[in-house]
Amino acid sequence: MPQIIYHNGTMQIDHVSIEALASRYPTPFYCYSASAIRQQYLAFADAFADLPALICYAIKANSNQAILTLLAKLGAGADVVSEGELRRALAAGIPADKIVFSGVAKTATEIRFALSKNILCFNVESITELRQISALASANQQTAKVSMRINPDVDAGTHAKISTGKRENKFGIPFDYALQAYQLAATLPGITIVGIDMHIGSQISKVSAFDEAMQRIMELIKQLQELGINLEHVDVGGGLGVTYTDDDPSELTLLAEYSRVIHKYATALNCRIIFEPGRFIIANAGILVTEVIQVKPVQDKTFVMIDAAMNDLIRPTLYEAWHKISPAKQAAPDALSQPVDIVGPVCESGDYMAQNRPLTTVVVGDLLVIHSVGAYSAVASNTYNSRRLIAEVLVDGERDQLIRPSPSYRQLIELDSVPDWL
Ligand code: LLP
């Protein structure tokens, strides 16, 4: 990202140096570049500007209200998976008629809440859920707009924990039951069919997987038309990969290839196309700033211990994710690197940010920057080991602002209550 680079020997995000930020906000903290988020959103929107497209940002990637507000102002809709996310989207000013409700097992309370807000549609995950939505809507003389999430049974070629479009995954209505689901939907009270939906996985760099899935969806659409069921939109989900390592394809090249795949089908579709990108919009716009708190050489390796841990960023240990890590102060061009393990203070061997990673010499007090953590990082953090959730900061040009403070220890402790009979 051009927004996150060394300038005069110091890393900066937009026009603010990491050292200046660390003097104002205690480490560790997340920091996002507003201009990088805008750049990604606009690149995505431009790729489909000639189509009747709606971009429903997948809020699960990063749901900070400041980021949602920024995206709402750019015209984004939202893909939500819970009542909490729906409330966040509405609170940020995303109009209800631009919100799709995915979510693999929605509760009755969540369905009722979404019905009361008259959202764009429910992405229905099963025939049981379809019946439930129908019952809840008709009991209140409401109509639910629905789109069936079809599991097209394709291999997205991504990490097993983020693959969702194979028949063995829990997601969506199996391809073979799809027609039956639509036929049922057409007869159920309180239901209007508006679309079809898929989402085959995340961090997908094999664009042919989208092509394969689209072919299957097109087959279904044709069969639906023969049954007299016409759709207002096709939701192609999210999943486009981004560049984490130097070996990954450039994300703009991927976007161009992806756009070609979608365009191949767009004319025949002749309806609105909904996209649910999450990672593409935000992953590379975020960094985690952390301080070295100990350097511990042992027999055959060195541990660089930092003040951020797996509770702040779980991706390395959960998905074997590789995040670039660089010192905030640029190393001399001839500085030697040695492989180290960069680890946090949590009492788990799985608490690492990188293993066997070449790093130039660092000392206690040095600042490190963990890159590409805008997506699925702060949202997945927790307070394990009674560590406080860390702050989030937004930078825009030369301005920076705290967009989520780190709670105090007192707030952390006061969340619990002790029965007076103890
Ligand atoms: N739509 C649905 C229904 C989804 O489940 C997801 C992501 C998206 C859209 C957005 O996908 P994206 O464009 O961001 O790939 N925690 C994992 C990623 C989990 C993705 C879950 N679903 C990680 O850190 O890699």
Short mmCIF file of C-alpha atoms and ligand atoms in Angstrom, two decimals:
data_model
loop_
_atom_site.label_atom_id
_atom_site.label_comp_id
_atom_site.label_asym_id
_atom_site.label_seq_id
_atom_site.Cartn_x
_atom_site.Cartn_y
_atom_site.Cartn_z
CA MET A 1 0.00 0.00 0.00
CA PRO A 2 1.46 3.37 -0.94
CA GLN A 3 -0.04 4.74 2.29
CA ILE A 4 2.19 2.55 4.49
CA ILE A 5 5.82 3.15 3.58
CA TYR A 6 9.16 4.35 4.92
CA HIS A 7 9.73 8.06 4.63
CA ASN A 8 13.10 9.49 5.72
CA GLY A 9 13.91 6.25 7.51
CA THR A 10 10.67 6.01 9.50
CA MET A 11 7.55 4.10 8.61
CA GLN A 12 4.48 6.20 8.20
CA ILE A 13 0.81 5.59 7.57
CA ASP A 14 -0.71 8.23 5.35
CA HIS A 15 1.37 11.25 6.44
CA VAL A 16 1.80 10.35 10.10
CA SER A 17 4.89 8.58 11.39
CA ILE A 18 4.46 5.44 13.46
CA GLU A 19 6.77 6.90 16.12
CA ALA A 20 4.54 9.97 16.45
CA LEU A 21 1.49 7.74 16.78
CA ALA A 22 3.19 5.56 19.39
CA SER A 23 3.99 8.66 21.42
CA ARG A 24 0.27 9.48 21.55
CA TYR A 25 -1.30 6.02 21.81
CA PRO A 26 0.15 3.31 24.05
CA THR A 27 1.18 0.18 22.15
CA PRO A 28 -0.11 -2.19 21.02
CA PHE A 29 -2.76 -0.59 18.81
CA TYR A 30 -4.39 -1.07 15.44
CA CYS A 31 -4.11 1.76 12.96
CA TYR A 32 -5.99 2.14 9.68
CA SER A 33 -5.45 4.43 6.71
CA ALA A 34 -8.69 6.09 5.61
CA SER A 35 -7.24 6.89 2.21
CA ALA A 36 -6.24 3.26 1.66
CA ILE A 37 -9.78 2.12 2.50
CA ARG A 38 -11.23 4.68 0.07
CA GLN A 39 -8.74 3.61 -2.59
CA GLN A 40 -9.70 -0.07 -2.27
CA TYR A 41 -13.44 0.60 -2.21
CA LEU A 42 -13.24 2.85 -5.27
CA ALA A 43 -11.03 0.37 -7.17
CA PHE A 44 -13.64 -2.33 -6.51
CA ALA A 45 -16.53 -0.04 -7.46
CA ASP A 46 -14.73 1.09 -10.64
CA ALA A 47 -14.21 -2.50 -11.75
CA PHE A 48 -18.00 -2.91 -11.92
CA ALA A 49 -19.02 0.69 -12.66
CA ASP A 50 -20.67 -0.32 -15.95
CA LEU A 51 -22.94 -2.88 -14.24
CA PRO A 52 -25.98 -2.36 -12.03
CA ALA A 53 -23.86 -3.31 -9.01
CA LEU A 54 -24.32 -2.90 -5.27
CA ILE A 55 -21.32 -3.35 -3.00
CA CYS A 56 -22.39 -4.73 0.36
CA TYR A 57 -19.24 -4.52 2.50
CA ALA A 58 -18.91 -7.65 4.67
CA ILE A 59 -18.95 -6.02 8.08
CA LYS A 60 -17.44 -9.04 9.79
CA ALA A 61 -14.04 -8.08 8.34
CA ASN A 62 -13.89 -4.89 10.41
CA SER A 63 -16.95 -3.38 12.03
CA ASN A 64 -15.58 -0.28 13.72
CA GLN A 65 -18.23 2.45 13.46
CA ALA A 66 -15.75 4.94 12.00
CA ILE A 67 -14.90 2.57 9.17
CA LEU A 68 -18.56 1.77 8.52
CA THR A 69 -19.33 5.49 8.43
CA LEU A 70 -16.51 6.11 5.96
CA LEU A 71 -17.82 3.33 3.70
CA ALA A 72 -21.46 4.45 4.09
CA LYS A 73 -20.39 7.87 2.81
CA LEU A 74 -18.89 6.23 -0.27
CA GLY A 75 -22.25 4.59 -0.96
CA ALA A 76 -21.54 1.10 0.35
CA GLY A 77 -24.25 -1.26 1.50
CA ALA A 78 -23.58 -3.98 4.06
CA ASP A 79 -23.51 -7.74 4.36
CA VAL A 80 -24.31 -8.61 7.98
CA VAL A 81 -24.36 -11.93 9.80
CA SER A 82 -25.91 -11.06 13.15
CA GLU A 83 -28.26 -8.62 14.83
CA GLY A 84 -25.20 -6.87 16.26
CA GLU A 85 -23.77 -6.29 12.79
CA LEU A 86 -27.16 -5.15 11.51
CA ARG A 87 -27.40 -2.63 14.33
CA ARG A 88 -23.87 -1.43 13.59
CA ALA A 89 -24.65 -0.95 9.90
CA LEU A 90 -27.82 1.02 10.63
CA ALA A 91 -26.05 3.10 13.30
CA ALA A 92 -23.39 4.06 10.73
CA GLY A 93 -26.08 5.32 8.37
CA ILE A 94 -26.12 2.44 5.89
CA PRO A 95 -29.70 2.40 4.58
CA ALA A 96 -31.74 -0.75 5.33
CA ASP A 97 -32.46 -1.22 1.62
CA LYS A 98 -28.72 -1.73 1.04
CA ILE A 99 -28.32 -4.41 3.72
CA VAL A 100 -28.31 -8.15 3.09
CA PHE A 101 -28.51 -10.52 6.05
CA SER A 102 -26.32 -13.58 5.61
CA GLY A 103 -25.58 -15.65 8.70
CA VAL A 104 -25.57 -19.39 8.80
CA ALA A 105 -28.13 -19.89 11.61
CA LYS A 106 -30.21 -16.82 12.32
CA THR A 107 -32.24 -16.82 15.52
CA ALA A 108 -35.94 -15.92 15.68
CA THR A 109 -35.07 -12.70 17.51
CA GLU A 110 -32.61 -11.72 14.78
CA ILE A 111 -35.11 -12.49 12.02
CA ARG A 112 -37.82 -10.43 13.76
CA PHE A 113 -35.44 -7.51 14.20
CA ALA A 114 -34.37 -7.61 10.53
CA LEU A 115 -38.03 -7.83 9.43
CA SER A 116 -38.84 -4.75 11.48
CA LYS A 117 -36.12 -2.83 9.61
CA ASN A 118 -37.27 -3.97 6.14
CA ILE A 119 -33.79 -4.89 4.89
CA LEU A 120 -32.94 -5.56 1.25
CA CYS A 121 -33.06 -9.33 1.74
CA PHE A 122 -32.34 -12.39 3.84
CA ASN A 123 -29.75 -14.72 2.38
CA VAL A 124 -31.46 -17.97 3.31
CA GLU A 125 -29.19 -20.78 4.42
CA SER A 126 -31.57 -23.75 4.64
CA ILE A 127 -35.11 -24.91 3.95
CA THR A 128 -35.79 -24.93 7.71
CA GLU A 129 -34.71 -21.32 7.93
CA LEU A 130 -36.92 -20.46 4.96
CA ARG A 131 -39.94 -21.92 6.75
CA GLN A 132 -39.01 -20.08 9.94
CA ILE A 133 -38.71 -16.72 8.15
CA SER A 134 -42.06 -17.33 6.46
CA ALA A 135 -43.75 -18.14 9.79
CA LEU A 136 -42.29 -15.11 11.56
CA ALA A 137 -43.10 -12.71 8.71
CA SER A 138 -46.63 -13.90 8.12
CA ALA A 139 -47.44 -13.91 11.86
CA ASN A 140 -46.85 -10.15 11.74
CA GLN A 141 -48.39 -9.51 8.30
CA GLN A 142 -44.92 -8.74 6.99
CA THR A 143 -43.16 -9.87 3.85
CA ALA A 144 -39.57 -11.07 3.88
CA LYS A 145 -37.53 -10.61 0.72
CA VAL A 146 -35.37 -13.69 0.31
CA SER A 147 -32.45 -14.91 -1.72
CA MET A 148 -31.29 -18.52 -1.41
CA ARG A 149 -27.65 -19.04 -0.57
CA ILE A 150 -26.68 -21.94 -2.77
CA ASN A 151 -23.69 -24.11 -1.99
CA PRO A 152 -22.33 -24.73 -5.49
CA ASP A 153 -19.91 -27.47 -4.35
CA VAL A 154 -16.73 -25.97 -5.78
CA ASP A 155 -13.25 -25.99 -4.32
CA ALA A 156 -12.07 -22.41 -3.81
CA GLY A 157 -8.50 -23.63 -3.26
CA THR A 158 -8.12 -21.70 -0.03
CA HIS A 159 -7.30 -22.57 3.60
CA ALA A 160 -9.64 -25.31 4.95
CA LYS A 161 -10.91 -23.03 7.72
CA ILE A 162 -12.10 -20.36 5.28
CA SER A 163 -13.52 -22.52 2.51
CA THR A 164 -17.33 -22.43 2.45
CA GLY A 165 -18.54 -23.58 -0.94
CA LYS A 166 -17.85 -27.31 -0.83
CA ARG A 167 -20.67 -29.77 -0.15
CA GLU A 168 -19.11 -30.83 3.17
CA ASN A 169 -19.18 -27.24 4.49
CA LYS A 170 -22.10 -26.19 6.69
CA PHE A 171 -22.99 -23.23 4.50
CA GLY A 172 -25.91 -22.74 2.16
CA ILE A 173 -28.54 -24.92 0.53
CA PRO A 174 -27.00 -27.89 -1.28
CA PHE A 175 -27.02 -27.36 -5.03
CA ASP A 176 -29.20 -30.42 -5.56
CA TYR A 177 -31.94 -29.06 -3.26
CA ALA A 178 -31.93 -25.55 -4.73
CA LEU A 179 -34.89 -25.87 -7.11
CA GLN A 180 -36.95 -27.52 -4.42
CA ALA A 181 -36.17 -24.61 -2.06
CA TYR A 182 -37.27 -22.03 -4.63
CA GLN A 183 -40.44 -23.96 -5.45
CA LEU A 184 -41.28 -24.08 -1.77
CA ALA A 185 -40.47 -20.38 -1.31
CA ALA A 186 -42.88 -19.53 -4.12
CA THR A 187 -45.74 -21.12 -2.17
CA LEU A 188 -44.93 -19.91 1.35
CA PRO A 189 -46.80 -16.98 2.92
CA GLY A 190 -44.84 -13.87 3.86
CA ILE A 191 -42.07 -14.57 1.35
CA THR A 192 -41.02 -12.73 -1.81
CA ILE A 193 -38.21 -14.25 -3.82
CA VAL A 194 -35.75 -11.56 -4.91
CA GLY A 195 -32.44 -13.25 -5.57
CA ILE A 196 -29.88 -16.00 -5.49
CA ASP A 197 -26.68 -15.96 -3.48
CA MET A 198 -23.36 -17.74 -3.14
CA HIS A 199 -20.17 -17.29 -1.14
CA ILE A 200 -17.53 -19.93 -1.73
CA GLY A 201 -14.75 -18.90 0.65
CA SER A 202 -12.23 -16.22 1.48
CA GLN A 203 -8.71 -15.19 0.38
CA ILE A 204 -9.36 -16.79 -3.02
CA SER A 205 -6.62 -16.23 -5.56
CA LYS A 206 -7.79 -18.96 -7.96
CA VAL A 207 -10.26 -16.85 -9.93
CA SER A 208 -11.36 -19.94 -11.89
CA ALA A 209 -13.22 -21.03 -8.72
CA PHE A 210 -15.56 -18.03 -9.10
CA ASP A 211 -16.01 -18.92 -12.76
CA GLU A 212 -16.92 -22.50 -11.93
CA ALA A 213 -19.37 -21.39 -9.23
CA MET A 214 -20.96 -18.80 -11.53
CA GLN A 215 -21.49 -21.44 -14.21
CA ARG A 216 -23.41 -23.55 -11.71
CA ILE A 217 -25.46 -20.58 -10.54
CA MET A 218 -26.28 -19.71 -14.17
CA GLU A 219 -27.57 -23.26 -14.71
CA LEU A 220 -29.91 -22.80 -11.78
CA ILE A 221 -31.09 -19.37 -12.89
CA LYS A 222 -32.04 -20.85 -16.27
CA GLN A 223 -34.03 -23.62 -14.61
CA LEU A 224 -35.72 -21.08 -12.34
CA GLN A 225 -36.72 -18.97 -15.34
CA GLU A 226 -38.27 -22.06 -16.93
CA LEU A 227 -40.35 -22.39 -13.76
CA GLY A 228 -41.42 -18.76 -14.07
CA ILE A 229 -39.22 -17.61 -11.15
CA ASN A 230 -37.39 -14.43 -12.13
CA LEU A 231 -34.79 -12.82 -9.92
CA GLU A 232 -34.07 -9.18 -9.19
CA HIS A 233 -30.48 -9.80 -8.20
CA VAL A 234 -27.59 -12.25 -8.13
CA ASP A 235 -25.33 -11.99 -5.06
CA VAL A 236 -21.89 -13.33 -5.90
CA GLY A 237 -20.60 -13.12 -2.29
CA GLY A 238 -17.14 -11.98 -1.29
CA GLY A 239 -13.87 -13.86 -1.15
CA LEU A 240 -11.45 -12.04 -3.43
CA GLY A 241 -7.90 -12.54 -2.18
CA VAL A 242 -5.41 -9.84 -1.27
CA THR A 243 -1.62 -9.60 -1.28
CA TYR A 244 -0.09 -10.69 2.04
CA THR A 245 3.30 -11.92 0.82
CA ASP A 246 5.56 -10.88 -2.01
CA ASP A 247 4.70 -14.21 -3.66
CA ASP A 248 0.95 -13.48 -3.76
CA PRO A 249 -0.43 -12.10 -7.00
CA SER A 250 -1.08 -8.36 -6.95
CA GLU A 251 -4.58 -7.72 -5.68
CA LEU A 252 -5.30 -5.29 -8.49
CA THR A 253 -4.42 -7.98 -11.03
CA LEU A 254 -6.76 -10.36 -9.19
CA LEU A 255 -9.50 -7.73 -9.20
CA ALA A 256 -9.12 -7.30 -12.97
CA GLU A 257 -9.35 -11.08 -13.53
CA TYR A 258 -12.32 -11.35 -11.20
CA SER A 259 -14.05 -8.50 -12.98
CA ARG A 260 -13.56 -10.31 -16.30
CA VAL A 261 -15.23 -13.43 -14.86
CA ILE A 262 -18.22 -11.48 -13.57
CA HIS A 263 -18.56 -9.53 -16.80
CA LYS A 264 -18.63 -12.78 -18.75
CA TYR A 265 -21.99 -13.57 -17.13
CA ALA A 266 -23.32 -10.07 -16.47
CA THR A 267 -25.02 -9.40 -19.82
CA ALA A 268 -26.90 -12.69 -19.76
CA LEU A 269 -27.98 -11.98 -16.18
CA ASN A 270 -29.57 -8.65 -16.93
CA CYS A 271 -30.24 -7.94 -13.24
CA ARG A 272 -28.58 -6.26 -10.28
CA ILE A 273 -25.33 -7.84 -9.08
CA ILE A 274 -24.50 -7.72 -5.40
CA PHE A 275 -20.94 -8.12 -4.11
CA GLU A 276 -19.94 -8.82 -0.51
CA PRO A 277 -16.23 -7.96 -0.31
CA GLY A 278 -14.65 -7.68 3.12
CA ARG A 279 -10.94 -8.42 3.08
CA PHE A 280 -10.31 -6.67 -0.25
CA ILE A 281 -11.60 -3.38 1.13
CA ILE A 282 -9.75 -3.29 4.43
CA ALA A 283 -7.01 -5.92 4.91
CA ASN A 284 -4.07 -3.95 3.59
CA ALA A 285 -5.30 -0.64 5.01
CA GLY A 286 -4.52 -1.72 8.58
CA ILE A 287 -1.39 -2.26 10.67
CA LEU A 288 -0.73 -3.30 14.24
CA VAL A 289 1.91 -1.27 16.05
CA THR A 290 3.69 -3.15 18.80
CA GLU A 291 6.79 -2.72 20.99
CA VAL A 292 9.57 -5.19 21.64
CA ILE A 293 9.50 -6.02 25.34
CA GLN A 294 12.20 -8.72 25.48
CA VAL A 295 14.73 -10.40 23.26
CA LYS A 296 15.43 -13.93 24.43
CA PRO A 297 18.15 -15.98 22.77
CA VAL A 298 17.98 -19.72 23.51
CA GLN A 299 20.15 -22.62 22.24
CA ASP A 300 19.26 -22.54 18.59
CA LYS A 301 16.98 -19.58 18.08
CA THR A 302 15.96 -16.15 19.31
CA PHE A 303 12.53 -15.13 20.53
CA VAL A 304 11.55 -11.52 19.97
CA MET A 305 8.82 -10.90 22.52
CA ILE A 306 6.37 -8.14 21.78
CA ASP A 307 3.49 -6.54 23.66
CA ALA A 308 0.87 -7.76 21.14
CA ALA A 309 -0.33 -11.34 21.41
CA MET A 310 -2.60 -13.97 19.90
CA ASN A 311 -5.59 -12.46 21.69
CA ASP A 312 -5.02 -9.27 19.67
CA LEU A 313 -4.23 -11.02 16.38
CA ILE A 314 -5.20 -14.66 16.10
CA ARG A 315 -4.69 -15.13 12.36
CA PRO A 316 -1.10 -16.50 12.43
CA THR A 317 -1.94 -19.32 14.82
CA LEU A 318 -5.48 -20.01 13.60
CA TYR A 319 -4.94 -19.96 9.84
CA GLU A 320 -1.15 -20.21 9.61
CA ALA A 321 -1.47 -16.73 8.16
CA TRP A 322 1.69 -14.89 7.11
CA HIS A 323 1.83 -11.20 7.99
CA LYS A 324 4.76 -9.04 6.98
CA ILE A 325 6.50 -7.55 10.04
CA SER A 326 8.88 -4.61 9.77
CA PRO A 327 10.68 -2.33 12.18
CA ALA A 328 9.17 1.16 12.40
CA LYS A 329 12.67 2.57 12.02
CA GLN A 330 14.10 1.51 8.66
CA ALA A 331 17.13 -0.78 8.95
CA ALA A 332 20.33 0.18 7.16
CA PRO A 333 20.46 -1.36 3.65
CA ASP A 334 23.44 -3.54 4.66
CA ALA A 335 21.98 -4.63 8.03
CA LEU A 336 22.06 -8.39 8.50
CA SER A 337 18.90 -10.37 9.22
CA GLN A 338 18.63 -13.51 11.29
CA PRO A 339 15.61 -15.78 11.62
CA VAL A 340 13.63 -15.21 14.83
CA ASP A 341 10.28 -16.20 16.32
CA ILE A 342 8.16 -13.14 17.04
CA VAL A 343 5.92 -14.06 19.94
CA GLY A 344 3.51 -12.50 22.42
CA PRO A 345 3.21 -12.73 26.22
CA VAL A 346 0.22 -15.12 26.31
CA CYS A 347 0.76 -18.48 28.00
CA GLU A 348 0.33 -20.62 24.88
CA SER A 349 2.95 -22.02 22.53
CA GLY A 350 0.60 -21.03 19.73
CA ASP A 351 1.04 -17.39 20.66
CA TYR A 352 3.22 -16.29 17.78
CA MET A 353 3.03 -13.68 15.05
CA ALA A 354 5.80 -15.21 12.95
CA GLN A 355 8.14 -18.19 13.13
CA ASN A 356 11.62 -18.40 11.65
CA ARG A 357 11.21 -14.92 10.22
CA PRO A 358 14.30 -13.06 9.05
CA LEU A 359 14.54 -9.82 11.02
CA THR A 360 17.28 -7.26 11.45
CA THR A 361 18.55 -6.80 15.01
CA VAL A 362 15.99 -5.28 17.34
CA VAL A 363 16.32 -4.21 20.96
CA VAL A 364 13.87 -3.70 23.80
CA GLY A 365 11.72 -0.64 23.16
CA ASP A 366 11.88 -0.85 19.34
CA LEU A 367 8.59 -0.53 17.51
CA LEU A 368 7.48 -3.20 15.04
CA VAL A 369 4.69 -2.93 12.49
CA ILE A 370 2.58 -5.96 11.63
CA HIS A 371 1.04 -5.42 8.20
CA SER A 372 -2.20 -6.36 6.45
CA VAL A 373 -4.26 -6.63 9.62
CA GLY A 374 -7.20 -4.45 8.65
CA ALA A 375 -9.45 -7.48 8.12
CA TYR A 376 -10.46 -10.21 10.56
CA SER A 377 -8.05 -9.02 13.22
CA ALA A 378 -9.45 -6.43 15.67
CA VAL A 379 -12.90 -8.04 15.23
CA ALA A 380 -11.55 -11.41 16.32
CA SER A 381 -9.63 -10.12 19.33
CA ASN A 382 -10.47 -11.13 22.88
CA THR A 383 -9.33 -10.63 26.46
CA TYR A 384 -7.64 -14.01 27.06
CA ASN A 385 -5.11 -13.84 29.92
CA SER A 386 -7.11 -10.78 31.11
CA ARG A 387 -5.44 -8.62 28.54
CA ARG A 388 -7.37 -5.51 27.58
CA LEU A 389 -8.73 -5.19 24.03
CA ILE A 390 -6.32 -2.89 22.24
CA ALA A 391 -7.11 0.54 20.82
CA GLU A 392 -7.92 1.34 17.21
CA VAL A 393 -6.74 4.54 15.51
CA LEU A 394 -7.76 6.02 12.16
CA VAL A 395 -5.40 8.18 10.14
CA ASP A 396 -6.47 10.36 7.23
CA GLY A 397 -3.77 12.46 5.58
CA GLU A 398 -2.17 14.27 8.49
CA ARG A 399 -4.98 13.69 10.97
CA ASP A 400 -5.25 10.82 13.42
CA GLN A 401 -7.93 9.91 15.88
CA LEU A 402 -8.70 7.19 18.38
CA ILE A 403 -11.72 5.30 17.03
CA ARG A 404 -11.88 2.77 19.85
CA PRO A 405 -10.15 3.21 23.17
CA SER A 406 -8.66 0.31 25.05
CA PRO A 407 -10.92 -0.37 28.05
CA SER A 408 -9.40 0.10 31.50
CA TYR A 409 -8.63 -2.87 33.78
CA ARG A 410 -11.41 -1.62 36.00
CA GLN A 411 -13.91 -1.84 33.12
CA LEU A 412 -12.63 -5.32 32.32
CA ILE A 413 -13.09 -6.52 35.90
CA GLU A 414 -16.44 -4.80 36.41
CA LEU A 415 -18.00 -6.75 33.58
CA ASP A 416 -18.17 -9.69 35.99
CA SER A 417 -20.43 -9.74 39.02
CA VAL A 418 -19.94 -11.73 42.18
CA PRO A 419 -23.11 -13.24 43.72
CA ASP A 420 -23.69 -11.84 47.24
CA TRP A 421 -24.20 -15.42 48.49
CA LEU A 422 -20.54 -16.23 47.92
N1 LLP B 1 -19.97 -12.97 2.57
C1 LLP B 1 -20.08 -13.99 3.44
C2 LLP B 1 -21.36 -14.70 3.55
C3 LLP B 1 -18.98 -14.36 4.23
O1 LLP B 1 -19.10 -15.39 5.07
C4 LLP B 1 -17.75 -13.66 4.11
C5 LLP B 1 -16.58 -14.04 4.92
C6 LLP B 1 -17.70 -12.58 3.20
C7 LLP B 1 -18.82 -12.27 2.45
C8 LLP B 1 -16.46 -11.75 3.02
O2 LLP B 1 -15.41 -12.49 2.51
P1 LLP B 1 -14.04 -11.74 2.11
O3 LLP B 1 -14.32 -10.85 0.92
O4 LLP B 1 -13.61 -10.96 3.27
O5 LLP B 1 -13.12 -12.84 1.79
N2 LLP B 1 -11.45 -14.98 9.66
C9 LLP B 1 -10.94 -15.45 8.40
C10 LLP B 1 -11.87 -15.08 7.25
C11 LLP B 1 -13.30 -15.56 7.46
C12 LLP B 1 -14.21 -15.17 6.30
C13 LLP B 1 -15.61 -15.40 6.68
N3 LLP B 1 -16.58 -15.03 5.69
C14 LLP B 1 -9.53 -14.90 8.18
O6 LLP B 1 -9.00 -14.23 9.05
O7 LLP B 1 -8.92 -15.15 7.14
#
